[in-house]
């Protein structure tokens, strides 16, 4: 369909203020009488908190309050708060993460907080809080944590077996175990000509958002709370605060500041409760800004994993069975994305016999949070590496192996959901003909790797209100925080439907007192769901315009057409009413102002597949991997703003490349050793070539434009794409991320690189 | 009708922050990098601006910009902007009032402005702006200005004769002349037994809002303008700015700060353009805060007037004819409220033969703005004083004279509008039985006076959006600035209809990018029109709740009832759905969040009558008038919040008392001599007794509760009530306001107090 604004590279509306430094982030907020907060953190990865003496800290001049968990309202056991859709989160977990009560369960966990008149006094005061700890054995390693004799992170945590009403009878560090099964994998493996099995490991990584968390709270004289915060979801945060503080939503307002990156790590209300309680106690506004070290030690990184994958195929390349055991480390509280790992890792493959189990395991590390396609990257690293091995074993082109086993519409995803329209086949065909695949890669120590990726694409709730201003411009109001340029895509969609210039439309992300409800910005869902909400709101506006024009022209509304800033009679186009007249009159006469509403709660998913092709050159003397060329193929459904979509692909790929080659949390006895951006090595522009992108547009099954969410898929393939490329470059397969120069070097200089893959009995 | 929340004295929701000093007024705003603006003002009441040299000012270190009228966009001749409803305002007048271009037409008019890094440098810089003026003769006195040989304030102003297409051919200071006529006044006067005529004078007065104007502007890197301002109407201001600056409404956002009083004086965008242009020129936010002297000299006070009234009556007290000639001084640009004077002054009286003319006259004084029942107080002073004289002349009780001639529903207002339901008769009956009227007033130099008052009551456009939050609390969003406690009355009305606790509802006054449209807060229209808008929005919400409950309960929506936080089947009340479940699901399932909309553009007026009874004691040695007792009777239709309504009556009465006894602008050759609150004497608490109030509730013809606007009427009667009381105390009738001790003293010590009233030829 021909569009005028959709599909164009409209400059990001918030770009000028972001690049000029004028955008207001949480740390920029200054309120009269404001105090500065500082969190006191546990020096032990695992310890019982015996006693906290705040007296010295409270006595320091300039200190206005010192709080501990005792200052927070008491919660009911098992209390939850809505997080997104019908997914809830344990309130007790949120509260403990905001401020530990009985135990510190990771190094750096918040145990107390102070508020003082400047950040330096706050710092000093934090050091004066005296806490008596009883150190406990550290549960550091994921696999060790799963053993029955492991020390317990939670003495009252019993394993939930998905689908079973009863929990386990022994407390455990295994919070959850699940199994998905279809067909008969044992039979399937027996049918295979080749069976391979291997175990892969990934480390804890951080989302690396540029902006540390920052928030401020103010309590009005009548008790109403206002919070300004860097967050991915104002209503999400409000839900948690309402439940944590025991206040009605009418007494808690959450105001979004510009968010300098979230990627899933800014959805939980971990800091807002602290500044609110300090504000309540002091009667003054309180602000908290995390340091980079705080961010790395004590926010919500991505899970370390141990994943075993096993696949069987015929000699002709047909998969007969796939099984996986995925163990995800959630950090100090349950909630790793292991089920998503199962879904994402196995999503591309049509195989009737599938068995996958997942373990959600707690350890003494910071509690993980979502990280861009949460759970997906480690799973795809494992599966796509194994598939590459399998292709080689049967002497088949890896692309062809994927094509032979690709799912299509009508098949079933892992975990059981039906597959609607997808573009996997189209992606594979595009690669086949693309120079990045067809051009030979010559030279020593050079290799090319392929890996697939997937994200299911969230939906949940989004709403939009659109007002026609009295001068015929328009105002769009949404409650969805703009992380990725959604103000711009929303503007484009409104401009398209209303047939207005972008300049004539303003899009505002509002606060919880006034904005239309939206679930958290994440899951690649905002532009997707807003396409429906904005479209509906525009249709509502146009219907109202037609209704009013119909009255003036004395015709029926269905005889009218809207466009070119007028409403005209289809059979007599000269008979028309101008938009500007309807707009001007709307605020003075008749029914009143024209406001359209649109909302969606449960669109079907718009699953997005991707495939990355990486060319690398490995320096045998150092193990350093240089990326020569990197191409992302992705089914985006319909690119509302191609430049922004390309940016999403590039950004996600870069995070995946960092995850693959250089980023890892290095723990020593539960203490993070590289809690700074020098030693936690994210890629920078100098480390990378231009990431090429190829946008494939297979329209999603639902939505007015067929667009799909695009932001998360691109982080999924790089691990395996690069591992497979390294293998073709230097003949070793790495089975652990990150593939640092050190690891690559030792792998290429060892006799045995890893266990020989298992062979089927009959060869 | 029984109400639970309506009719209760819910504490004003904004009271705690106002009394604790936490409310954020325009002057409280501080933005990063902000500059301070200072206005350069004309030292002459009337002068041509020959030349402005800004170089010295611009060169002062710390000065970032100096602007004059040349920095403002050029306007088309005759350009207007919508002000309220279909009433427009001359953009050129607004622009000249913001910054004079060719002439200064009043002392203190803005002629240039500077922006500097602190207010002291700004002050110094303002003094360095060098302006060459050519002094012109001062047009000071209203009557002199009307003479054909008077110097001209505007060389291109020609008299508009209301109802005539052509203007006058000679430039004039008479901007507008109007005549309203019905019946035959000459014949009516001939029928009278008694005819009296007298001329009354009032001075320029100020609204006396406690908060000086303050505003700040910021221009984003992409040109979007945000203005924070103390205003009565965010959309009203936006309309003017859009037209003045040539920007679409999507590029101009107006954010309301708490307003510390407006009373009609804060509707024009007189200061916002200046800070915007300075912000555009400097690239930094700019704030302007007026001093009290600025406020008195150079904002929009109330018109001085000269009003001649003539009334004829039979000996039995029946009015046979009334005529009036009202001359209102608009200050430097046309726009005095003379037509409202005609309406208000004559509104209580049923008389078939009526003739009234009005003159809108310009002089070299600050351009007037609305002041609480604009035009009404001087007109009522004149008419009610004359009626009191007439009553005495025919030896009739003044209350009885009013009762004999009171209009009722079905009659016609002056200017021709039909009279809907009113409560004048009821008021007069209440007074008759009330102790303040029946209790004798004994003692020397004491007297009791009566005067009526009236306000037509505005309607125009108001809207409300109401959202049901996921926890079943509610959020109300409006675009009407809260001047008088309307957030509280809106909250009460929503709580009533939704049957919720006030604590569970939050009312927000939003900005122009996101709030539902509302015309200016003024005209006693907000609670009145919001009663309809809020009621509609609540009904919309309830309809949506029923629709969703109907689906769940599998019944038709009209079988359902809503109340007590549930929706139940009328014929089977146990079959119900809880509000909290509908609320929780609304953000996750089905149609999405529940948002109700309500809007009204043109309710009929809800005219409000009042009558005040004043007991005074005059000190013959000083002329000081002491008010012993003061009682306000008013038809309020329905008091949503009786305490707030009483506050409105008391507040308006006090302003009227100041207008009557002590407040006046003292000009000397066009220069205001008493530009401070010591010398411009508003009454303080020590000057006044408790103002008693009697609320009469005759429901208005339209609206869900029968309420009427209440804020403006009470300023109308005090002038005449006190003049009539003074007459009965010491035997002299004062015909000029204010009735200062000096004027009272000299009146009681002169031989002839004033001209003998004219008598009819046949007695």
Tab-separated table of N, CA and C in Angstrom, chain A residues 155 264 337 469 538 666 716 751 762:
chain	number	residue	atom	x	y	z
A	155	UNK	N	15.767	-19.908	52.342
A	155	UNK	CA	15.432	-21.106	53.127
A	155	UNK	C	14.002	-21.559	52.897
A	264	UNK	N	15.097	-3.524	28.929
A	264	UNK	CA	14.501	-4.490	29.835
A	264	UNK	C	14.938	-4.322	31.267
A	337	UNK	N	14.608	-15.794	32.566
A	337	UNK	CA	13.757	-15.985	31.386
A	337	UNK	C	13.972	-17.335	30.710
A	469	UNK	N	-6.728	19.956	17.500
A	469	UNK	CA	-6.653	21.293	18.099
A	469	UNK	C	-7.505	22.272	17.311
A	538	UNK	N	-7.346	7.424	15.227
A	538	UNK	CA	-7.514	8.235	14.013
A	538	UNK	C	-8.856	7.954	13.355
A	666	UNK	N	32.761	-10.881	35.860
A	666	UNK	CA	33.796	-11.741	36.443
A	666	UNK	C	33.610	-11.731	37.945
A	716	UNK	N	19.894	-11.726	19.259
A	716	UNK	CA	19.860	-13.179	19.445
A	716	UNK	C	20.919	-13.943	18.649
A	751	UNK	N	45.232	-29.061	22.620
A	751	UNK	CA	45.108	-30.286	21.857
A	751	UNK	C	43.642	-30.632	21.642
A	762	UNK	N	24.384	-46.115	15.283
A	762	UNK	CA	24.574	-46.579	13.906
A	762	UNK	C	24.976	-45.399	13.047
